[in-house]
Short mmCIF file of N, CA and C in Angstrom, two decimals:
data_model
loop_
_atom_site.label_atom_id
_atom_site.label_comp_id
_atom_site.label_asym_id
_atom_site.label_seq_id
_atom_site.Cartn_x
_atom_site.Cartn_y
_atom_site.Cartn_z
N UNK Y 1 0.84 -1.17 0.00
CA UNK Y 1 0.00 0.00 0.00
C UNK Y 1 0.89 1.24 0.00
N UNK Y 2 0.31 1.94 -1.15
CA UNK Y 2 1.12 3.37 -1.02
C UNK Y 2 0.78 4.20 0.43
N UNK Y 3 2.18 4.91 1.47
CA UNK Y 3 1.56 5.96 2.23
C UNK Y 3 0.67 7.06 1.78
N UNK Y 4 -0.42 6.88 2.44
CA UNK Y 4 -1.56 7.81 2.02
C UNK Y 4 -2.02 8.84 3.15
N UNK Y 5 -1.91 8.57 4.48
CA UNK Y 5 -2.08 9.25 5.14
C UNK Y 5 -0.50 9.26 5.71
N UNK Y 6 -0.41 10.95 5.57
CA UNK Y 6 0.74 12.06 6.04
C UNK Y 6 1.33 11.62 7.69
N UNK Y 7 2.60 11.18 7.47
CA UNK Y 7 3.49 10.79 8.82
C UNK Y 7 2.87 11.47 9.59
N UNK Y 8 2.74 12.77 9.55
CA UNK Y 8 2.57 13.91 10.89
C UNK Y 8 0.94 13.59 11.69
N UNK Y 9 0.01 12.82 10.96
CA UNK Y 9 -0.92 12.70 11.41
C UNK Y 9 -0.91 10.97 11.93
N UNK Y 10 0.08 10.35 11.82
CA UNK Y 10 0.08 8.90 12.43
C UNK Y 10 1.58 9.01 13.96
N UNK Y 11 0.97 9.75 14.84
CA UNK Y 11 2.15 10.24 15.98
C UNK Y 11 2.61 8.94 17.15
N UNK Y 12 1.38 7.90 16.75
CA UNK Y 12 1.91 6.88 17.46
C UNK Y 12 2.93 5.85 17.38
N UNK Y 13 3.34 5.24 17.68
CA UNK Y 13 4.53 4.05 17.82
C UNK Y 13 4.25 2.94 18.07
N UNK Y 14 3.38 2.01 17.46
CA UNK Y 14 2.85 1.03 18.00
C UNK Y 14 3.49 -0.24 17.24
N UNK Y 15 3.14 -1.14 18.12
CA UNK Y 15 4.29 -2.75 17.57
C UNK Y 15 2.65 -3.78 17.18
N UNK Y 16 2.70 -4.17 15.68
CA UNK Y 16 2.35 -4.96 15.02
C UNK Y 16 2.64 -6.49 15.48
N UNK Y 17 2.15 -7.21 16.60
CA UNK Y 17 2.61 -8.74 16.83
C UNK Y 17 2.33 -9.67 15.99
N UNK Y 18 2.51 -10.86 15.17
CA UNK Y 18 1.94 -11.53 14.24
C UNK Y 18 2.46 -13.05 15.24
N UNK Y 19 1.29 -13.39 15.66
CA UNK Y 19 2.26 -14.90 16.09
C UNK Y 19 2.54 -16.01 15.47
N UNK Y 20 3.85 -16.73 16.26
CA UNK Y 20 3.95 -18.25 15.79
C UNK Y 20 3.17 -18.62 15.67
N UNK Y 21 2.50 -19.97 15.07
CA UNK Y 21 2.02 -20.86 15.14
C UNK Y 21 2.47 -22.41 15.28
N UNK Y 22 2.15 -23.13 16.31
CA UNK Y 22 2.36 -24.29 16.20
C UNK Y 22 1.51 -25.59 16.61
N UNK Y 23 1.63 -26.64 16.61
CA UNK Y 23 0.47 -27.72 16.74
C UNK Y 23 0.37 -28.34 18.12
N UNK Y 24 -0.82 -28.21 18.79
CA UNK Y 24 -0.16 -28.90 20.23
C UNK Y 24 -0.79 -30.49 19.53
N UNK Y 25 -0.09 -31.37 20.40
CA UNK Y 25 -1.04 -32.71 20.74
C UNK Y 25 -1.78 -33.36 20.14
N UNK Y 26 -3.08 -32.35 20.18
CA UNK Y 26 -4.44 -32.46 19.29
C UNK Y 26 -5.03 -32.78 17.93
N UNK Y 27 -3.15 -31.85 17.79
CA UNK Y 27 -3.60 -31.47 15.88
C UNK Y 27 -4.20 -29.77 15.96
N UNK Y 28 -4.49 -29.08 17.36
CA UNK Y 28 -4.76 -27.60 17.28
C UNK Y 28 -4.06 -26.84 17.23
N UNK Y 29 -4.28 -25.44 16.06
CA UNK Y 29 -3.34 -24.67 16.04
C UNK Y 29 -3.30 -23.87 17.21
N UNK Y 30 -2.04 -23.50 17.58
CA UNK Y 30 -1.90 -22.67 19.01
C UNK Y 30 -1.22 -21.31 18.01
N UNK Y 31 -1.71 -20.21 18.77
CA UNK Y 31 -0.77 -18.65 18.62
C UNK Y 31 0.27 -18.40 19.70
N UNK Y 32 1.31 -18.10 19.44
CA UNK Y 32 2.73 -17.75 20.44
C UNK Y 32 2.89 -16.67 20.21
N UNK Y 33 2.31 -15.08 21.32
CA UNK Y 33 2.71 -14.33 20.68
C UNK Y 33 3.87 -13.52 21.92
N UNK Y 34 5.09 -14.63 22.15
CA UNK Y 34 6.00 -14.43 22.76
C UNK Y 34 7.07 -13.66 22.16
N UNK Y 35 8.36 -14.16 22.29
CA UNK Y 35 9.49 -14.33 21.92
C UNK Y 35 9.50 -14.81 20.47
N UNK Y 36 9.13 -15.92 20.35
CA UNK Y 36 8.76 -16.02 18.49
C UNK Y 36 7.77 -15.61 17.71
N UNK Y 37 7.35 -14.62 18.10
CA UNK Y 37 6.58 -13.81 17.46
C UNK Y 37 6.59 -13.00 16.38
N UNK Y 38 6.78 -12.54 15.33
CA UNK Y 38 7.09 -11.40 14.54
C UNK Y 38 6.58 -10.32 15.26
N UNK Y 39 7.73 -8.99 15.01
CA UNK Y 39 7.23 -7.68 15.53
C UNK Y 39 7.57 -6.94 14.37
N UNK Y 40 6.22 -6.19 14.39
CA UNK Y 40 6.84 -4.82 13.57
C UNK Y 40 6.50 -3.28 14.10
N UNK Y 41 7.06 -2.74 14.17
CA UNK Y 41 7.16 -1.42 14.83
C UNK Y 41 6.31 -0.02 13.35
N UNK Y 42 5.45 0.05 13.78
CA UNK Y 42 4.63 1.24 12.59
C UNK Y 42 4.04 2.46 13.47
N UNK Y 43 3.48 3.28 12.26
CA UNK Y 43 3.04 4.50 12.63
C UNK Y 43 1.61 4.35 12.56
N UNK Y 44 1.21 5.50 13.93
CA UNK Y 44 -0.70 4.95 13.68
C UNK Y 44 -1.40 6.23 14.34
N UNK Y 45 -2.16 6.20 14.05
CA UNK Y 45 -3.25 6.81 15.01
C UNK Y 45 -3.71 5.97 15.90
N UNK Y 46 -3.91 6.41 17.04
CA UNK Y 46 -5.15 5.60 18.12
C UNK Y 46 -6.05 6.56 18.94
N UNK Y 47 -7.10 5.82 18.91
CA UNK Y 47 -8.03 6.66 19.47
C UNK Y 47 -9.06 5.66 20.65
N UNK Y 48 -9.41 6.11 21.42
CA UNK Y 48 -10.13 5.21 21.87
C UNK Y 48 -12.25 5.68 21.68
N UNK Y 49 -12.51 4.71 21.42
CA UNK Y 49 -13.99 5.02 20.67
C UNK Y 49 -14.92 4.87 22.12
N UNK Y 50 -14.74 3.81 22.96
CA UNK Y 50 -15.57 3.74 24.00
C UNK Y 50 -15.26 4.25 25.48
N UNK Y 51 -15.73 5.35 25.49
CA UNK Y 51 -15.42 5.69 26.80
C UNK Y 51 -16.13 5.62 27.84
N UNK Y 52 -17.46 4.90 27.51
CA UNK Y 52 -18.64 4.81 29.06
C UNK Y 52 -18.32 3.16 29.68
N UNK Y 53 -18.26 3.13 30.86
CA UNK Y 53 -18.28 1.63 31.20
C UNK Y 53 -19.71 1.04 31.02
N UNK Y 54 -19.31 -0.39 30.75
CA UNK Y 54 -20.12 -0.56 30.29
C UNK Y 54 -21.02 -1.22 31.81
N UNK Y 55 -22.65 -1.01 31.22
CA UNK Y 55 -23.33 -1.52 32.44
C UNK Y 55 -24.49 -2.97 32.67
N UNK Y 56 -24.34 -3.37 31.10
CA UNK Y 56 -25.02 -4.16 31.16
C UNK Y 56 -25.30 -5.40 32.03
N UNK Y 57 -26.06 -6.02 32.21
CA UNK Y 57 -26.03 -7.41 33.28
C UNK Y 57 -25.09 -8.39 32.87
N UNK Y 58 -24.06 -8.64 33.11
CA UNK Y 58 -22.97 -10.02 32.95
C UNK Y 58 -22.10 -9.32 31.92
N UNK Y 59 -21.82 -8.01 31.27
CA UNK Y 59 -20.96 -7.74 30.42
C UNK Y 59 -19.97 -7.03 31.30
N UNK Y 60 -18.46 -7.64 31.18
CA UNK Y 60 -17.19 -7.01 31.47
C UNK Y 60 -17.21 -5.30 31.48
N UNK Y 61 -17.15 -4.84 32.74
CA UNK Y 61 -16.59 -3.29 33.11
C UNK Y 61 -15.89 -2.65 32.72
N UNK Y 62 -14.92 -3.86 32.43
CA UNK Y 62 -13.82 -2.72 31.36
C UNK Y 62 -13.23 -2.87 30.28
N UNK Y 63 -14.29 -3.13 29.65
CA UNK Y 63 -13.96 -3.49 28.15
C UNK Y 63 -14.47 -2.37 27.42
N UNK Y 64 -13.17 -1.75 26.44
CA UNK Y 64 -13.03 -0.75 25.96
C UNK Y 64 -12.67 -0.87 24.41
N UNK Y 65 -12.88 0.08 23.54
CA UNK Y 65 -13.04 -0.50 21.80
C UNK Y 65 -11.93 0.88 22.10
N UNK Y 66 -11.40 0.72 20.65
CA UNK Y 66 -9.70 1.14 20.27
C UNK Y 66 -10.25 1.37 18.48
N UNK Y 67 -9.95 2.81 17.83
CA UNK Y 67 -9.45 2.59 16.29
C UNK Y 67 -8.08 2.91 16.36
N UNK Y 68 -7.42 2.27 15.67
CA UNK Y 68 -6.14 2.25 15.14
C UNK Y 68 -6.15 2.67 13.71
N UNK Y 69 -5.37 3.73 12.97
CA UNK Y 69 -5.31 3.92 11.82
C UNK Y 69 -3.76 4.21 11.54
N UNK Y 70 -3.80 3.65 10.56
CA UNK Y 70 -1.87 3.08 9.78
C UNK Y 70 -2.50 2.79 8.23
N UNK Y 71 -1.24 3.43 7.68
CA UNK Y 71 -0.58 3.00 6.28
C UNK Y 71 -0.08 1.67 6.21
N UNK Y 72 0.30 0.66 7.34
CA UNK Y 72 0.68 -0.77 7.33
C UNK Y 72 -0.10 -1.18 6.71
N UNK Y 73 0.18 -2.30 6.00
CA UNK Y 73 -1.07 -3.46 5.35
C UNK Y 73 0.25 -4.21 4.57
N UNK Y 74 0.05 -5.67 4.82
CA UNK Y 74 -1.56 -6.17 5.25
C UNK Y 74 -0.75 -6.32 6.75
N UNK Y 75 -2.46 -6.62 8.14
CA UNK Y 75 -2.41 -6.80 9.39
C UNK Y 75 -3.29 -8.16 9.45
N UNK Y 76 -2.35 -8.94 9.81
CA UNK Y 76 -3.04 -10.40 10.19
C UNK Y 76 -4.05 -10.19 11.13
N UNK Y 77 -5.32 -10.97 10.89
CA UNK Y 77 -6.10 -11.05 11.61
C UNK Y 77 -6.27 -11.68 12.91
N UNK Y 78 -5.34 -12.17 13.05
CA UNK Y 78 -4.83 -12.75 14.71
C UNK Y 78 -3.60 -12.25 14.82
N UNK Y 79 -3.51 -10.63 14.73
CA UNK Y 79 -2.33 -9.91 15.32
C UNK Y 79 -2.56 -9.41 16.71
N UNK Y 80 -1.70 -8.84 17.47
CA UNK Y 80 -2.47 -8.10 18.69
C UNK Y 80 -1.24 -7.00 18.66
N UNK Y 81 -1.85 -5.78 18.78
CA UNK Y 81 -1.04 -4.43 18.56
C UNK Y 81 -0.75 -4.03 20.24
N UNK Y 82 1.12 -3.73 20.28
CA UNK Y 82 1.05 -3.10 21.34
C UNK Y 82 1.18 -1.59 21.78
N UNK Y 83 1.17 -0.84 22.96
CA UNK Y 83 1.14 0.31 22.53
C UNK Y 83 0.93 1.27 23.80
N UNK Y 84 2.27 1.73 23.88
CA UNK Y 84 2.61 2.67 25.34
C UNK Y 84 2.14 3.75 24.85
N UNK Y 85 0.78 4.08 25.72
CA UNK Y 85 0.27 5.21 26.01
C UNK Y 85 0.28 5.93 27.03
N UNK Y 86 -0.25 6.87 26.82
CA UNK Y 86 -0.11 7.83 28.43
C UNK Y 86 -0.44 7.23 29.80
N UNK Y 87 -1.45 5.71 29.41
CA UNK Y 87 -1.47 5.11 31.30
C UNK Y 87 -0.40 3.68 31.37
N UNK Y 88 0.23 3.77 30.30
CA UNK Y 88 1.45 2.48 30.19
C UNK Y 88 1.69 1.71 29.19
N UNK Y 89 1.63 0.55 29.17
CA UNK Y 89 1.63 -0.37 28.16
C UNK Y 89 0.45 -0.64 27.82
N UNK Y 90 -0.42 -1.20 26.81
CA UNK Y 90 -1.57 -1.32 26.33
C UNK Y 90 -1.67 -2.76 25.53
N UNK Y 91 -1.91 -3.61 25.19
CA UNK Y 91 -2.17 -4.83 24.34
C UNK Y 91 -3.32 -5.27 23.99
N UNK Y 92 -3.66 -4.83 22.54
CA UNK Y 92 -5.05 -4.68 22.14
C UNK Y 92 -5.39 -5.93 21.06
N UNK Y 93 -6.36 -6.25 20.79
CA UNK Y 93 -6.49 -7.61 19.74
C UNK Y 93 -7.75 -7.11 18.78
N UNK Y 94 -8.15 -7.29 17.34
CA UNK Y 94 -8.09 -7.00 16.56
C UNK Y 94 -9.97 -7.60 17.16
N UNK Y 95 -10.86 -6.12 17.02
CA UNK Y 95 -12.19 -6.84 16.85
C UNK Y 95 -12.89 -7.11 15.44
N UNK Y 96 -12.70 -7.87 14.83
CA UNK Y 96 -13.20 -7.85 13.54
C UNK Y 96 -12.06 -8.00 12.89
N UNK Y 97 -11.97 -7.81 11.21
CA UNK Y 97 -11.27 -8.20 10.57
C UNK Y 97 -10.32 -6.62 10.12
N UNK Y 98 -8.98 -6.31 9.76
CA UNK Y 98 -8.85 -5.32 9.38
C UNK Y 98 -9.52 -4.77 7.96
N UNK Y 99 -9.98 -3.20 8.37
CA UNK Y 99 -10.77 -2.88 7.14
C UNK Y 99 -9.63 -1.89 6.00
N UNK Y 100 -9.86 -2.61 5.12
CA UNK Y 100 -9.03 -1.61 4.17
C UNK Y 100 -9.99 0.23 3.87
N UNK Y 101 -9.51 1.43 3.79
CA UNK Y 101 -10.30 2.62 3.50
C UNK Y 101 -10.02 2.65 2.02
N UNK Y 102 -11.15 3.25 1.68
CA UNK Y 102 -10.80 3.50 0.23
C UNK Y 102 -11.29 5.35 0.51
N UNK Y 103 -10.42 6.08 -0.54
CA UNK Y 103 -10.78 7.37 -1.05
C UNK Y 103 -10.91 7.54 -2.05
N UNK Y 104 -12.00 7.76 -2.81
CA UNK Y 104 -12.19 8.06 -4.50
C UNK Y 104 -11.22 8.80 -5.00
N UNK Y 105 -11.39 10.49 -4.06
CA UNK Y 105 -10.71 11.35 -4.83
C UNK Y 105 -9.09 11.37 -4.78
N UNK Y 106 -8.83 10.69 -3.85
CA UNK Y 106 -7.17 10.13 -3.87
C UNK Y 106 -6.85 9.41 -4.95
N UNK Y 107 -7.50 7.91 -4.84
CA UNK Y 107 -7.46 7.12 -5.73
C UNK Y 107 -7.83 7.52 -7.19
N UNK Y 108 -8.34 8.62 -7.36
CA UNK Y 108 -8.56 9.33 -9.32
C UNK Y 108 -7.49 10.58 -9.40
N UNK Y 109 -7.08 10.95 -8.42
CA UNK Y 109 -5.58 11.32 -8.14
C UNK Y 109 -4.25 11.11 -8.42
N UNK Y 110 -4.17 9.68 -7.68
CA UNK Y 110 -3.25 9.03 -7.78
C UNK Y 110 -2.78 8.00 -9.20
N UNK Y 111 -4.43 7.98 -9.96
CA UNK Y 111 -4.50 6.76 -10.47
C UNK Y 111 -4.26 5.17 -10.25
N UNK Y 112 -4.76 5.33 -8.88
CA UNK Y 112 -4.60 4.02 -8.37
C UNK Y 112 -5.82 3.60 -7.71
N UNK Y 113 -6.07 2.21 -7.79
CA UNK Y 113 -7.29 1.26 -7.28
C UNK Y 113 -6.91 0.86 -5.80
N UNK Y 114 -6.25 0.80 -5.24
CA UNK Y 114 -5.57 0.42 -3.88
C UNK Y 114 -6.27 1.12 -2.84
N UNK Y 115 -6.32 0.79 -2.08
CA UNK Y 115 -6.99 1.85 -0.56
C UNK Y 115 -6.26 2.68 0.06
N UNK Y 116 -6.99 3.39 0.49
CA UNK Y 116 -6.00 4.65 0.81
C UNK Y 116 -5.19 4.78 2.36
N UNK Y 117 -5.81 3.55 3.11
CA UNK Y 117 -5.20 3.20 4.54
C UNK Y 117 -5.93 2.41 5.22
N UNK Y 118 -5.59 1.69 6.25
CA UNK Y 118 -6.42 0.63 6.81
C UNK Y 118 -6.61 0.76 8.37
N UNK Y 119 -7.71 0.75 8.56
CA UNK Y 119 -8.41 0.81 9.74
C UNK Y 119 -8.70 -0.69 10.95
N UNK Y 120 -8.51 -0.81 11.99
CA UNK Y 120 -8.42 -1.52 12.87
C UNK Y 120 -9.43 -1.25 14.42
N UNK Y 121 -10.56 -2.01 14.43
CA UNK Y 121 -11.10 -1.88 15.43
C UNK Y 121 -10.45 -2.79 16.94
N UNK Y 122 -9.93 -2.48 17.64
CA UNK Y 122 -9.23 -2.89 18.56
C UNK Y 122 -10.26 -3.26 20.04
N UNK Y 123 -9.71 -3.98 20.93
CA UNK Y 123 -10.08 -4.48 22.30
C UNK Y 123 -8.78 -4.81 23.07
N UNK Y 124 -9.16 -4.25 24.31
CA UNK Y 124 -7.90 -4.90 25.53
C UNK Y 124 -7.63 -5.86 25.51
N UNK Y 125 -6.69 -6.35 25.47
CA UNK Y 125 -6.54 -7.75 25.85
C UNK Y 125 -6.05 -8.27 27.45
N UNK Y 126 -7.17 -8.65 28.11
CA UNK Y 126 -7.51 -8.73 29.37
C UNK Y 126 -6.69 -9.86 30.46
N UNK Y 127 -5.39 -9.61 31.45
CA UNK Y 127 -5.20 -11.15 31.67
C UNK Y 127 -3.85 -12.09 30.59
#
């Protein structure tokens, strides 16, 4: 993907995890997202979208939704992004699938069919 959205507006530093995979026992795939993990270090926006706790009967208190926006692509869908913010370390996991953006008037611009940046709905990863 061509950079489409301007460095100065992606101020974060966040690490892209992609894990191992390997087979336990079973024949099930397991994720390792240790030490053998792939890391990649990119530029992003983050924002956090949910800020009310939540109150429903039996739903988790502090479960909080995250957009992430980066010029990275592609982002595995069993990645988990990390990401020192102002209350510490953060480790978020991917809700949904990453969405590619498209911009018309970029893309009849540019002359290109490609998307113009990709979007990431994020969650804590709890534990």
């Amino acid at each position: 993907m061509t950079p489409a959205v301007p460095g100065r507006l992606l101020p974060h530093a966040v690490t892209v995890v992609t894990p191992a995979t390997t087979t336990d026992s079973y024949g099930n795939t397991v994720y390792d997202y240790g030490p053998a993990a792939t890391r990649v270090s990119v530029a992003a926006w983050m924002q956090q979208d949910q800020r009310i706790q939540v109150t429903a009967q039996g739903a988790d208190p502090l479960q909080q939704r995250w957009l992430m926006v980066t010029n990275h692509s592609p982002v595995d869908r069993r990645a988990r992004i990390e990401w020192t913010g102002p209350t510490g370390l953060l480790v978020f996991e991917l809700d949904g699938p990453p969405g590619p953006f498209y911009n018309p008037l970029a893309m009849a611009t540019a002359g290109s069919s490609g998307p113009h940046h990709t979007e990431l709905t994020l969650k804590i990863v709890d534990g």
